[in-house]
Protein backbone atom coordinates (compact mmCIF):
# COMPACT_ATOMS: atom_id res chain seq x y z
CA UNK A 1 4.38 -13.97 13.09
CA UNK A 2 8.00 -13.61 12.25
CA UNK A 3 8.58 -16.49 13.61
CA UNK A 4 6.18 -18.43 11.90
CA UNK A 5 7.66 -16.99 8.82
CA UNK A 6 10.95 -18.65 9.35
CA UNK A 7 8.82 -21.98 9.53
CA UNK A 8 7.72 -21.50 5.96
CA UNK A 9 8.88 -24.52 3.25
CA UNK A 10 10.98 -23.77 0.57
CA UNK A 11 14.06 -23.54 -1.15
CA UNK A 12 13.98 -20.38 -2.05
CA UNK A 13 12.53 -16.90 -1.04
CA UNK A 14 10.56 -16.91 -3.99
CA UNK A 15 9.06 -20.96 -3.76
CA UNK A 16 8.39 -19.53 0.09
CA UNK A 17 6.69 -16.44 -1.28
CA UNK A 18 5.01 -18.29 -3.78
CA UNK A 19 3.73 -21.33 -1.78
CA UNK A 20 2.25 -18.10 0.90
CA UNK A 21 0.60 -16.44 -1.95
CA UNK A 22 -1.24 -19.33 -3.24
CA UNK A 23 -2.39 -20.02 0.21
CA UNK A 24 -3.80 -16.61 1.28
CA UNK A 25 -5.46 -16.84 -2.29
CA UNK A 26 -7.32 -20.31 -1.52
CA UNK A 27 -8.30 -18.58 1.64
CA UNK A 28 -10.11 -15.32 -0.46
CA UNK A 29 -11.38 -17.67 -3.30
CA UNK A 30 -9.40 -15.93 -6.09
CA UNK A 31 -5.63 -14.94 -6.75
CA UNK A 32 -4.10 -12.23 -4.35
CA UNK A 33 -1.30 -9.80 -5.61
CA UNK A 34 1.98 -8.05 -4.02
CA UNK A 35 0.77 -4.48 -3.79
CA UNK A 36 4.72 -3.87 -4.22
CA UNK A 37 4.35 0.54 -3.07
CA UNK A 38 2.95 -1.53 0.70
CA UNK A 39 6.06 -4.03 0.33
CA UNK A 40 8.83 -1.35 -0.91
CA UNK A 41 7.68 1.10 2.28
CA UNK A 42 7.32 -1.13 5.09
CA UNK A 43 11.23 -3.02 3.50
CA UNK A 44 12.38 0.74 3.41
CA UNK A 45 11.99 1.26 7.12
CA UNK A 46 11.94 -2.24 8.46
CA UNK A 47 14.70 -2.08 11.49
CA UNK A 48 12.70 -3.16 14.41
CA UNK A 49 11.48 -6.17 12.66
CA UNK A 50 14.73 -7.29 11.29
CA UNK A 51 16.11 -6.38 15.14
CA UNK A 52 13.81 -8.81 16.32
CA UNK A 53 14.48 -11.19 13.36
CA UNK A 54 18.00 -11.07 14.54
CA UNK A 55 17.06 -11.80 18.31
CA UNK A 56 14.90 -15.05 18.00
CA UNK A 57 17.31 -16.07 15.71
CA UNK A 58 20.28 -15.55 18.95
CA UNK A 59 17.88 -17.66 20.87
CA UNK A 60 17.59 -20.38 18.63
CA UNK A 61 13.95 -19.44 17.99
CA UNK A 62 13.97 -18.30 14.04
CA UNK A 63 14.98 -21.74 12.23
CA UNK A 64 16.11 -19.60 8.45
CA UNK A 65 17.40 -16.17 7.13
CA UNK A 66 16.76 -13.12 9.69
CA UNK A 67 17.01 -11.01 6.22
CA UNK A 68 14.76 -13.19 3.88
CA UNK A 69 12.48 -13.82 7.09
CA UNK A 70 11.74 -9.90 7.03
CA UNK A 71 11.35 -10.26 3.53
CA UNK A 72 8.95 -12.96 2.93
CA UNK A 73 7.40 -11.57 6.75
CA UNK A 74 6.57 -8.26 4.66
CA UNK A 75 5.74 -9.53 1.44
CA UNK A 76 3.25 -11.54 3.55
CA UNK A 77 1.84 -8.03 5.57
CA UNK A 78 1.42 -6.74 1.68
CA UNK A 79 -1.55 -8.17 -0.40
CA UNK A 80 -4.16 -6.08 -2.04
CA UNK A 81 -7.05 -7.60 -0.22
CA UNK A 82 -10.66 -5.97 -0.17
CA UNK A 83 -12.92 -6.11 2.95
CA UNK A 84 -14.79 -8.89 1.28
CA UNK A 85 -11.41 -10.91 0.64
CA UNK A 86 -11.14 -10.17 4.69
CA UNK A 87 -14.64 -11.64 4.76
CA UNK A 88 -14.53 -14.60 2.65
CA UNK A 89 -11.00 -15.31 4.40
CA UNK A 90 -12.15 -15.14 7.86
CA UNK A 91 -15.62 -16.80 6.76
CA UNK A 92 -12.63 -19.59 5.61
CA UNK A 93 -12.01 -20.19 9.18
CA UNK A 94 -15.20 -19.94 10.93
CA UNK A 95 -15.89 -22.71 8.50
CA UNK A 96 -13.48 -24.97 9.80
CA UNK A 97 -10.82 -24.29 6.83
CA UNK A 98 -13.16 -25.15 4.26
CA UNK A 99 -13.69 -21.75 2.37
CA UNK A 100 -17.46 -21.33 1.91
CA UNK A 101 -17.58 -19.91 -2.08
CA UNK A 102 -15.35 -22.13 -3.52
CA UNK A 103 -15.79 -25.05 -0.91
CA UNK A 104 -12.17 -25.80 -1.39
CA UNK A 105 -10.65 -27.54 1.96
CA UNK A 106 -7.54 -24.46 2.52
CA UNK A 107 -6.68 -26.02 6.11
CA UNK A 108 -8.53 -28.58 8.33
CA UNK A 109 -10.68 -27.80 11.50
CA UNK A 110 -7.68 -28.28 13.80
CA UNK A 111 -5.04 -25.74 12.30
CA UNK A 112 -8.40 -23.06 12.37
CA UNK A 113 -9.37 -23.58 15.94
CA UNK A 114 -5.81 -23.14 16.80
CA UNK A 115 -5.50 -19.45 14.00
CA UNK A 116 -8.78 -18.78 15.65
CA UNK A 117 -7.21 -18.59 19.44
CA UNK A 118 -4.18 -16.74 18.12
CA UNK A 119 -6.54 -14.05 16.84
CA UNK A 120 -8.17 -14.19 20.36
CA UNK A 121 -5.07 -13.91 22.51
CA UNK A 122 -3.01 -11.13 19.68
CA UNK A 123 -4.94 -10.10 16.96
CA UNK A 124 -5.51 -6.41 17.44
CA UNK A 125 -1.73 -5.82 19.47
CA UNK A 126 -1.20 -4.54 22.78
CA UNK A 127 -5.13 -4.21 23.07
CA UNK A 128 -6.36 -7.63 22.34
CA UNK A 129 -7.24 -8.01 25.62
CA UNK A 130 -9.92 -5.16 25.72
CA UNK A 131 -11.24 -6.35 22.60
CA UNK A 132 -11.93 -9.70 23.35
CA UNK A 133 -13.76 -8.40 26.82
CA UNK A 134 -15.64 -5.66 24.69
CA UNK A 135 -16.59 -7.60 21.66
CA UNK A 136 -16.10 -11.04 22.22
CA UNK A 137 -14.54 -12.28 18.74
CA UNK A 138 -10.77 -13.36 17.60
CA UNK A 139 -10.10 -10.64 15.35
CA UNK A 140 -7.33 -9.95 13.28
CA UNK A 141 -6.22 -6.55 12.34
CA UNK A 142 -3.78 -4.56 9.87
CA UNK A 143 -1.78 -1.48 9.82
CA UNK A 144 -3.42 -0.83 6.29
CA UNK A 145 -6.69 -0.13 8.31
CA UNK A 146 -8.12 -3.68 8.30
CA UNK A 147 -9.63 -5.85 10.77
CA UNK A 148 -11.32 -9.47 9.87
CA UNK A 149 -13.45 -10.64 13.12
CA UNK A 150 -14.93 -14.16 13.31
CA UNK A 151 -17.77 -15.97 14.39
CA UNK A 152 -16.66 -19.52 14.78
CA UNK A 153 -18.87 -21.62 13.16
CA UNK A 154 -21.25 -19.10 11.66
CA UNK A 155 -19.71 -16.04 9.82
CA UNK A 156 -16.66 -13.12 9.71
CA UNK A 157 -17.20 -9.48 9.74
CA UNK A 158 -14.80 -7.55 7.91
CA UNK A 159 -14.16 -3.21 7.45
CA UNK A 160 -11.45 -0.82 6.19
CA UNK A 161 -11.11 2.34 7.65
CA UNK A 162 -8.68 4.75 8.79
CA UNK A 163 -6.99 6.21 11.04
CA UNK A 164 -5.46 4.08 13.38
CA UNK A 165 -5.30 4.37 17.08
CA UNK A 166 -2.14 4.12 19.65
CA UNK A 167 -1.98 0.36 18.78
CA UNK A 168 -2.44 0.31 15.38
CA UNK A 169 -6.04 -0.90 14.72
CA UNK A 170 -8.80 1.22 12.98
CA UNK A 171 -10.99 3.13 15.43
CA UNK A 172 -13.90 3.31 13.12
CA UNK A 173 -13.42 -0.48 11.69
CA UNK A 174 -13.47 -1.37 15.93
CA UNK A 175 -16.18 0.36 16.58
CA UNK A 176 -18.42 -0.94 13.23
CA UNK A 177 -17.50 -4.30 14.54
CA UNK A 178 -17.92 -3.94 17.88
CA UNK A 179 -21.54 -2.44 16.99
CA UNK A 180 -22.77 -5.28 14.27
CA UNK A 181 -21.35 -7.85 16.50
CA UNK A 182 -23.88 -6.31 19.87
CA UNK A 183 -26.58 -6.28 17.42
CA UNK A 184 -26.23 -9.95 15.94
CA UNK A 185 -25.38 -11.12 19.36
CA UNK A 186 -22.49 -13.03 18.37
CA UNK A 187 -20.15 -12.46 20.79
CA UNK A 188 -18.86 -15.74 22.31
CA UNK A 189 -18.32 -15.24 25.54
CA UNK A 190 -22.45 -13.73 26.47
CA UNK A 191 -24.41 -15.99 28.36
CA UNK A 192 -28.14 -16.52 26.71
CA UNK A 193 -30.09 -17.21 29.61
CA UNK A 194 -32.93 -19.80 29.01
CA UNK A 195 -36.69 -17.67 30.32
């Protein structure tokens, strides 16, 4: 993700920050806001990210700024969202980039499918793994307590809760997903038998 920060256009961190925010707003269906106390605490105690920052950038994997990377990285990790902006986000890419209220084109099918496997492979950290084998979904969550889990082609689930476990995802938000998701049948992977 930091990476992919670097990767962002612009000539400036604010035309970066700007062109990011106007994105992640096509994806909710309505402007998104810095919630600037999430930014100035996660800046305030940012080391490990601007550590790595520094180290892709040593192996000619970070293509800008280590410093404004972190920055735009964090402003990025710091909208207000709501669990329906989760939904209506994630619903965004189930739908093939076309967001389904305002049935504005935000990416194409392509760039989703590829978001989509990301989630799969590292959406929920170190334990994306057991998710995917216990609920069957890319997911994405946050340290704020959100996680956003779709359904390509059909839908996205999304919850807020707290606390978070060893890993940093919401145990109640997993486990409201991971239930909804058994009892809509949705996960990807299960095999529907024809009788």
């Amino acid at each position: 993700a930091i990476a992919t920060a670097g990767l962002v256009d612009g000539k400036s961190l604010e035309e970066k920050w700007n062109m990011l925010l106007r994105e992640a707003s096509a994806f909710a269906g309505h402007p998104l806001t810095l919630n600037k106390d999430v930014y100035d605490s996660e800046m305030a105690d940012n080391q490990h990210n601007l550590a790595i920052a520094v180290l892709l950038k040593s192996y000619k994997s970070l293509y800008a700024d280590p410093t404004e990377t972190i920055d735009l990285y964090t402003r990025e990790c710091s909208y207000d969202v709501t669990a329906k902006d989760l939904a209506v986000m994630g619903a965004t890419l189930a739908n093939g980039g076309t967001n389904p209220l305002t049935h504005q084109a935000v990416t194409d099918a392509e760039t989703s499918t590829r978001v989509l496997a990301v989630m799969a492979t590292a959406g929920l950290y170190n334990t994306s793994g057991e998710w995917l084998y216990n609920v069957g979904l890319p997911a994405k969550s946050g340290v704020g307590g959100g996680i956003v889990a779709v359904v390509p082609g059909k839908m996205a689930i999304a919850v807020y809760s707290s606390p978070l476990d060893a890993a940093g995802n919401s145990v109640r938000g997993q486990l409201a997903i991971q239930s909804i998701a058994q009892d809509l049948g949705v996960n990807i992977f299960k095999i529907q038998m024809q009788k």
